[in-house]
Short mmCIF file of C-alpha atoms and ligand atoms in Angstrom, two decimals:
data_model
loop_
_atom_site.label_atom_id
_atom_site.label_comp_id
_atom_site.label_asym_id
_atom_site.label_seq_id
_atom_site.Cartn_x
_atom_site.Cartn_y
_atom_site.Cartn_z
CA MET A 20 -11.97 8.62 -3.25
CA ARG A 21 -10.79 4.98 -2.62
CA ARG A 22 -13.91 2.63 -1.84
CA VAL A 23 -13.94 -0.94 -0.70
CA PRO A 24 -14.46 -3.20 -3.66
CA ALA A 25 -17.67 -4.98 -4.78
CA ALA A 26 -17.98 -8.87 -3.40
CA ARG A 27 -17.38 -11.67 -5.90
CA GLY A 28 -18.97 -14.22 -3.92
CA PRO A 29 -19.84 -15.63 -0.39
CA LEU A 30 -16.38 -15.28 0.97
CA SER A 31 -15.70 -11.71 -0.16
CA THR A 32 -19.16 -10.95 0.79
CA GLY A 33 -18.43 -12.43 4.45
CA VAL A 34 -15.03 -10.50 4.69
CA LEU A 35 -16.86 -7.19 3.68
CA GLU A 36 -19.84 -7.52 5.77
CA LEU A 37 -17.85 -8.10 8.77
CA VAL A 38 -15.29 -5.32 8.27
CA THR A 39 -17.50 -2.67 7.26
CA ALA A 40 -20.13 -3.38 10.17
CA GLY A 41 -17.92 -1.57 12.61
CA PRO A 42 -14.95 -2.46 15.11
CA PRO A 43 -14.03 -5.77 15.90
CA ASP A 44 -15.63 -7.16 19.11
CA GLY A 45 -13.40 -10.42 19.37
CA THR A 46 -16.52 -12.61 18.43
CA ALA A 47 -16.57 -12.65 14.87
CA ARG A 48 -16.53 -16.20 13.29
CA PRO A 49 -16.85 -15.65 9.50
CA ALA A 50 -17.63 -18.79 7.44
CA ALA A 51 -14.86 -20.08 5.21
CA ALA A 52 -17.34 -21.80 2.66
CA GLY A 53 -16.57 -20.54 -0.83
CA ASP A 54 -17.06 -22.32 -4.40
CA GLY A 55 -13.72 -24.42 -3.47
CA ASP A 56 -11.80 -22.72 -6.28
CA PRO A 57 -8.37 -21.31 -4.63
CA TRP A 58 -7.68 -19.77 -8.00
CA GLY A 59 -11.26 -18.31 -8.27
CA GLU A 60 -12.49 -14.47 -8.28
CA ASP A 61 -14.15 -14.77 -4.88
CA HIS A 62 -11.33 -16.68 -3.17
CA GLN A 63 -8.51 -14.41 -4.51
CA LEU A 64 -10.49 -11.16 -3.66
CA ALA A 65 -11.28 -12.36 0.01
CA LEU A 66 -7.63 -13.01 0.80
CA HIS A 67 -6.48 -9.59 -1.16
CA LEU A 68 -8.96 -8.06 1.48
CA CYS A 69 -7.48 -9.77 4.54
CA TYR A 70 -3.82 -8.68 3.29
CA GLU A 71 -4.84 -5.15 2.47
CA LEU A 72 -5.69 -4.89 6.33
CA HIS A 73 -2.20 -5.79 7.27
CA ASP A 74 -1.09 -3.30 4.54
CA ARG A 75 -2.81 -0.11 3.31
CA GLY A 76 -5.95 -0.73 5.25
CA LEU A 77 -9.37 -0.74 3.73
CA PRO A 78 -11.15 2.59 3.04
CA GLY A 79 -13.71 3.13 6.35
CA VAL A 80 -12.67 -0.18 8.02
CA ASP A 81 -11.41 -0.20 11.53
CA PRO A 82 -7.96 -0.88 11.55
CA GLY A 83 -8.30 -3.25 14.48
CA TRP A 84 -9.80 -5.88 12.19
CA GLU A 85 -6.10 -6.75 11.34
CA TRP A 86 -5.41 -8.71 14.44
CA ASP A 87 -9.01 -10.11 14.73
CA PRO A 88 -8.65 -13.68 15.55
CA GLY A 89 -11.99 -14.88 13.69
CA LEU A 90 -10.72 -12.92 10.84
CA LEU A 91 -7.16 -14.31 10.92
CA GLY A 92 -8.60 -17.85 10.91
CA LEU A 93 -10.55 -17.31 7.78
CA ARG A 94 -7.37 -15.66 6.18
CA ARG A 95 -5.44 -18.96 7.05
CA ALA A 96 -8.47 -21.09 5.46
CA LEU A 97 -7.80 -19.22 2.53
CA GLU A 98 -4.32 -19.35 2.30
CA ARG A 99 -4.02 -23.13 3.01
CA PRO A 100 -5.92 -24.18 -0.29
CA PHE A 101 -3.99 -21.35 -2.29
CA LEU A 102 -0.93 -22.40 -1.06
CA ALA A 103 -1.75 -26.25 -2.04
CA ALA A 104 -3.07 -25.13 -5.29
CA VAL A 105 0.20 -22.96 -5.94
CA ARG A 106 2.21 -26.32 -5.00
CA ALA A 107 0.39 -28.38 -7.19
CA ALA A 108 0.51 -26.26 -10.27
CA THR A 109 4.11 -25.95 -9.76
CA GLY A 110 4.94 -29.51 -9.52
CA PRO A 111 8.42 -30.79 -8.67
CA VAL A 112 10.79 -28.08 -8.18
CA PRO A 113 14.34 -28.27 -9.87
CA PRO A 114 17.42 -27.29 -7.73
CA LEU A 115 17.99 -23.93 -6.96
CA ALA A 116 21.02 -23.24 -9.15
CA GLU A 117 19.26 -24.97 -12.35
CA LEU A 118 16.16 -22.56 -11.96
CA VAL A 119 18.54 -19.37 -11.47
CA ASP A 120 20.27 -20.10 -14.53
CA GLY A 121 17.18 -21.13 -16.53
CA LEU A 122 15.68 -17.68 -15.74
CA LEU A 123 18.79 -15.69 -16.44
CA THR A 124 18.65 -17.32 -20.13
CA ALA A 125 14.93 -17.47 -20.59
CA PRO A 126 13.95 -14.92 -23.17
CA GLY A 127 10.53 -14.36 -22.15
CA GLU A 128 9.35 -12.88 -25.43
CA GLY A 129 6.16 -15.27 -25.41
CA GLY A 130 4.79 -13.08 -22.54
CA PRO A 131 2.52 -10.06 -22.57
CA SER A 132 5.60 -7.81 -22.93
CA GLY A 133 6.51 -9.66 -25.99
CA TYR A 134 3.11 -9.57 -27.44
CA LEU A 135 2.75 -5.64 -26.24
CA LEU A 136 5.74 -4.91 -28.47
CA ALA A 137 5.09 -7.07 -31.39
CA GLU A 138 1.35 -6.25 -31.92
CA GLY A 139 -0.27 -4.74 -28.82
CA GLU A 140 -2.88 -2.03 -29.13
CA ARG A 141 -2.93 1.05 -26.39
CA TRP A 142 -5.86 -0.26 -24.91
CA GLN A 143 -4.10 -3.66 -24.15
CA ALA A 144 -0.93 -1.72 -22.81
CA ARG A 145 -3.41 0.25 -20.75
CA GLU A 146 -4.82 -2.81 -19.32
CA TYR A 147 -1.28 -4.27 -18.64
CA LEU A 148 -0.81 -1.19 -16.15
CA VAL A 149 -4.28 -1.64 -14.52
CA HIS A 150 -3.36 -5.09 -13.73
CA ARG A 151 0.12 -4.33 -12.57
CA SER A 152 -1.05 -1.41 -10.68
CA VAL A 153 -2.22 -3.83 -7.59
CA TYR A 154 1.53 -4.52 -7.05
CA HIS A 155 3.34 -1.51 -8.59
CA LEU A 156 1.50 1.16 -6.57
CA LYS A 157 2.77 -0.30 -3.53
CA GLU A 158 6.23 -1.76 -4.66
CA ALA A 159 8.11 -3.20 -2.79
CA ASP A 160 5.95 -3.16 0.48
CA PRO A 161 5.12 -6.83 0.10
CA GLN A 162 8.97 -7.81 -0.08
CA LEU A 163 9.60 -5.69 3.30
CA TRP A 164 7.96 -7.99 5.59
CA LEU A 165 11.06 -10.15 4.50
CA LEU A 166 13.58 -8.08 5.95
CA PRO A 167 13.48 -8.72 9.68
CA ARG A 168 13.19 -12.75 8.99
CA ILE A 169 16.64 -13.06 7.38
CA HIS A 170 19.78 -11.76 8.94
CA GLY A 171 23.66 -11.17 8.05
CA PRO A 172 24.86 -10.02 4.75
CA ALA A 173 21.79 -11.32 2.90
CA GLN A 174 19.66 -8.82 5.08
CA ALA A 175 22.16 -6.31 4.32
CA VAL A 176 22.06 -6.61 0.65
CA LEU A 177 18.35 -7.35 0.59
CA MET A 178 18.08 -3.84 2.39
CA ALA A 179 20.15 -2.16 0.00
CA VAL A 180 17.93 -3.47 -3.17
CA THR A 181 14.59 -2.37 -1.43
CA TYR A 182 16.37 1.11 -0.70
CA ASP A 183 16.58 1.27 -4.57
CA GLU A 184 12.67 0.52 -4.74
CA TYR A 185 11.77 3.38 -2.81
CA GLY A 186 14.05 5.90 -4.57
CA ALA A 187 17.22 5.59 -2.76
CA GLY A 188 16.70 8.56 -0.74
CA ARG A 189 15.03 10.51 -3.53
CA PRO A 190 11.03 10.44 -2.76
CA GLU A 191 10.50 11.36 -6.54
CA ARG A 192 12.11 8.41 -7.75
CA ALA A 193 9.99 5.91 -5.59
CA HIS A 194 9.19 3.18 -8.13
CA ALA A 195 5.67 3.42 -6.92
CA LEU A 196 5.76 6.96 -7.79
CA LEU A 197 7.25 6.41 -11.09
CA PHE A 198 4.33 3.55 -11.97
CA ALA A 199 1.57 6.33 -10.89
CA ARG A 200 3.30 8.75 -13.15
CA MET A 201 3.34 6.21 -16.08
CA MET A 202 -0.38 5.59 -15.57
CA ALA A 203 -1.35 9.32 -15.64
CA ASP A 204 0.56 9.76 -18.73
CA LEU A 205 -1.41 6.84 -20.33
CA GLY A 206 -4.79 8.32 -19.18
CA LEU A 207 -5.25 6.22 -16.38
CA GLU A 208 -6.33 7.08 -12.69
CA ALA A 209 -3.16 6.45 -10.81
CA SER A 210 -4.58 6.48 -6.97
CA TYR A 211 -4.19 3.26 -4.91
CA GLY A 212 -6.94 0.70 -5.53
CA HIS A 213 -9.02 2.83 -7.90
CA TYR A 214 -9.05 -0.37 -10.48
CA LEU A 215 -9.54 -2.91 -8.07
CA ASP A 216 -12.94 -4.03 -9.16
CA ALA A 217 -11.63 -4.47 -12.68
CA VAL A 218 -8.70 -6.49 -11.68
CA PRO A 219 -9.35 -10.46 -11.96
CA ALA A 220 -8.05 -13.22 -9.90
CA PRO A 221 -5.10 -14.24 -12.09
CA ALA A 222 -3.76 -10.51 -11.19
CA LEU A 223 -4.78 -10.63 -7.60
CA ALA A 224 -3.07 -14.00 -7.24
CA ALA A 225 0.38 -12.84 -8.18
CA VAL A 226 0.19 -10.10 -5.44
CA ASN A 227 -1.66 -12.50 -2.98
CA LEU A 228 1.09 -14.95 -3.26
CA MET A 229 3.90 -12.26 -2.55
CA THR A 230 2.04 -11.25 0.76
CA LEU A 231 1.57 -14.82 1.72
CA PHE A 232 5.02 -15.67 1.43
CA GLY A 233 6.03 -12.30 3.03
CA LEU A 234 3.66 -12.71 5.98
CA HIS A 235 4.67 -16.08 7.21
CA ARG A 236 8.29 -16.55 8.47
CA SER A 237 7.88 -20.51 7.45
CA LEU A 238 7.70 -19.24 4.15
CA ARG A 239 10.89 -16.97 4.22
CA GLY A 240 12.72 -18.75 1.68
CA ALA A 241 9.96 -18.67 -0.74
CA ALA A 242 9.69 -15.02 -0.21
CA VAL A 243 13.15 -14.61 -1.27
CA GLY A 244 12.87 -16.67 -4.37
CA GLN A 245 9.85 -14.63 -5.39
CA PHE A 246 11.85 -11.55 -4.89
CA ALA A 247 14.56 -13.05 -6.88
CA ALA A 248 12.52 -14.00 -9.68
CA ILE A 249 11.01 -10.17 -10.15
CA GLU A 250 14.65 -9.05 -10.00
CA ILE A 251 16.18 -11.53 -12.48
CA THR A 252 13.40 -11.65 -15.22
CA SER A 253 12.76 -7.80 -14.79
CA PRO A 254 15.35 -6.19 -17.25
CA PRO A 255 14.50 -7.84 -20.56
CA GLY A 256 10.62 -7.42 -20.13
CA ALA A 257 11.08 -3.83 -19.03
CA ALA A 258 13.06 -3.07 -21.93
CA ARG A 259 10.18 -4.65 -24.25
CA LEU A 260 7.49 -2.57 -22.20
CA ALA A 261 9.41 0.67 -22.43
CA ALA A 262 9.76 0.05 -26.25
CA ALA A 263 6.14 -1.14 -26.44
CA LEU A 264 4.84 2.04 -24.48
CA GLU A 265 6.92 4.14 -26.63
CA ARG A 266 5.82 2.86 -29.63
CA LEU A 267 2.07 3.08 -28.63
CA GLY A 268 2.48 7.02 -27.67
CA ALA A 269 3.83 7.04 -24.20
CA GLY A 270 5.28 10.28 -23.27
CA PRO A 271 8.64 10.32 -21.32
CA ASP A 272 6.67 9.68 -17.98
CA GLY A 273 4.85 6.89 -19.64
CA THR A 274 8.17 4.82 -19.99
CA LEU A 275 10.39 6.11 -17.04
CA PHE A 276 9.00 3.32 -14.93
CA TYR A 277 10.26 0.62 -17.15
CA ARG A 278 13.49 2.48 -18.30
CA GLU A 279 14.39 2.69 -14.63
CA HIS A 280 13.92 -1.07 -14.33
CA ILE A 281 16.15 -1.80 -17.15
CA GLU A 282 19.28 -0.55 -15.33
CA ALA A 283 18.06 -0.64 -11.86
CA ASP A 284 17.25 -4.47 -12.04
CA ALA A 285 20.40 -5.38 -13.96
CA VAL A 286 22.39 -4.13 -10.76
CA HIS A 287 19.50 -5.77 -8.60
CA GLU A 288 19.60 -9.09 -10.29
CA GLN A 289 23.67 -9.58 -9.50
CA LEU A 290 22.90 -8.29 -5.98
CA VAL A 291 20.07 -10.61 -5.37
CA ARG A 292 21.97 -13.64 -6.65
CA ARG A 293 25.18 -12.93 -5.26
CA GLY A 294 24.49 -11.17 -2.22
CA VAL A 295 21.25 -12.50 -1.08
CA ILE A 296 20.49 -16.06 -2.60
CA ASP A 297 24.35 -17.07 -2.05
CA GLU A 298 24.80 -15.60 1.05
CA LEU A 299 21.66 -16.98 2.55
CA THR A 300 21.95 -20.43 1.49
CA ALA A 301 25.64 -20.50 2.70
CA ALA A 302 24.51 -19.18 6.01
CA GLU A 303 21.39 -21.55 6.09
CA PRO A 304 21.66 -24.29 3.44
CA GLU A 305 18.31 -25.84 4.44
CA LEU A 306 16.55 -22.57 3.00
CA ALA A 307 17.67 -23.56 -0.68
CA GLN A 308 14.56 -25.75 -1.54
CA ASP A 309 12.36 -23.09 -0.31
CA ILE A 310 13.89 -20.45 -2.51
CA ALA A 311 13.70 -22.48 -5.38
CA PHE A 312 10.09 -23.32 -4.50
CA GLY A 313 9.44 -19.54 -4.43
CA LEU A 314 11.32 -18.83 -7.87
CA ALA A 315 9.19 -21.66 -9.53
CA ALA A 316 5.89 -20.61 -7.65
CA SER A 317 6.34 -17.00 -9.07
CA ALA A 318 6.79 -18.58 -12.44
CA THR A 319 3.36 -20.58 -11.90
CA VAL A 320 1.47 -17.41 -10.82
CA ASP A 321 3.21 -15.50 -13.50
CA ASP A 322 2.46 -17.86 -16.28
CA ARG A 323 -1.31 -18.18 -15.34
CA PHE A 324 -1.36 -14.38 -15.55
CA ALA A 325 0.10 -14.18 -18.75
CA ALA A 326 -2.17 -16.79 -20.10
CA HIS A 327 -5.25 -14.92 -18.94
CA LEU A 328 -4.15 -11.50 -20.82
CA LEU A 329 -3.02 -13.42 -24.00
CA ASP A 330 -6.12 -15.59 -24.29
CA HIS A 331 -8.33 -12.63 -24.01
CA TRP A 332 -6.17 -10.10 -25.94
CA ARG A 333 -5.97 -12.71 -28.77
CA ALA A 334 -9.73 -13.30 -28.80
CA GLY A 335 -10.01 -9.32 -29.11
CA ARG A 336 -11.67 -9.29 -25.72
CA SER A 337 -10.80 -7.26 -22.66
CA SER A 338 -8.70 -8.94 -19.97
CA LEU A 339 -10.15 -6.80 -17.17
CA ARG A 340 -13.26 -7.69 -15.33
CA SER A 341 -14.64 -4.49 -16.83
CA PRO A 342 -13.19 -3.12 -19.84
CA LEU A 343 -11.72 0.69 -19.98
CA PRO A 344 -13.31 3.22 -22.29
CA ASP A 345 -11.18 2.30 -25.23
CA GLY A 346 -11.09 -1.37 -24.60
CA PRO A 347 -13.64 -3.73 -26.72
CA GLY A 348 -16.70 -3.73 -24.80
CA ARG A 349 -19.18 -6.49 -23.81
CA SER A 350 -20.83 -5.96 -27.28
CA GLY A 351 -17.76 -7.17 -28.66
CA ARG A 352 -16.65 -4.14 -30.28
CA PRO A 353 -13.46 -5.10 -32.27
CA SER A 354 -10.24 -3.54 -31.06
CA GLY A 355 -8.52 -0.74 -32.40
CA VAL A 356 -11.79 1.36 -32.38
CA ARG A 357 -11.34 4.34 -30.12
CA PRO A 358 -14.06 6.45 -28.65
CA SER A 359 -13.14 10.15 -29.22
CA GLY A 360 -11.62 11.70 -26.21
CA VAL A 361 -9.78 8.79 -24.94
FE1 LIG B 402 11.32 -1.49 -8.84
FE1 LIG B 403 14.49 -4.05 -8.61
#
């Protein structure tokens, strides 16, 4: 059964204490004082909890908290430094066309998918799915916030792409469900939110950024950019991950999600570039800079996530906050030694 996660510091403690105490009465004034690190565990979990109230809700929590003014004030106080940190880490953003061309030709082999294909072990592949489950078990909900914020041809094409993400009229082909089937094939629990306590800040930050962009009309260009980054970079990474999982013993269900994305996102990449970006920038040229920022910011959070994974894996350590049963334990048990029954 889904539970609220454990707090990771004063900010997430404050959010959890507030929303689990009962329905909102409009008087809540949660403190926004954390450790000052917008990339940190406490900050990212607190933001994730605020966003879940707009999304799936939190187990046992009154849905009225979604629009509680005090909690919204805290959410804004968390969003501002996070967005500023993303902008600072991203630096100057190149022109949109240059960024898109760069993504199309970037091999991406040095990232987690390349690592898993070349030398990854099964426990590392399982960890990768746990991290990604925070997004893929609700794919593409964060992008749907964008749909009523753009209009004309770009909206119609974005609708067509997201229709595919939900199975194109076949519920059993919804990408979130394919991801759940893949998790089950790899021996993981596939229910929503099951691994949240184990997922560290770099993985939460990537998903929080999607929701941040999606929920703010002022950031709709950036939301388009982040969506485009996913679709454009997905096919080669998906091909590497499908091959890696097959090598590591996944069955047909265990590669279906990534196999689906090799083909689907080759089409989506074209649609997003021609039908969404080109159409939107023709209709609203002033959005080009924000779209470029979304593309670049997406790379910023993905690079941080990738560095987190590879730093831990290369050191023989789990990249999760608490290792899976077959991962290296806190005692430093070497990787590759798998307890029986896993
Ligand atoms: Fe998808
Ligand atoms: Fe897609």
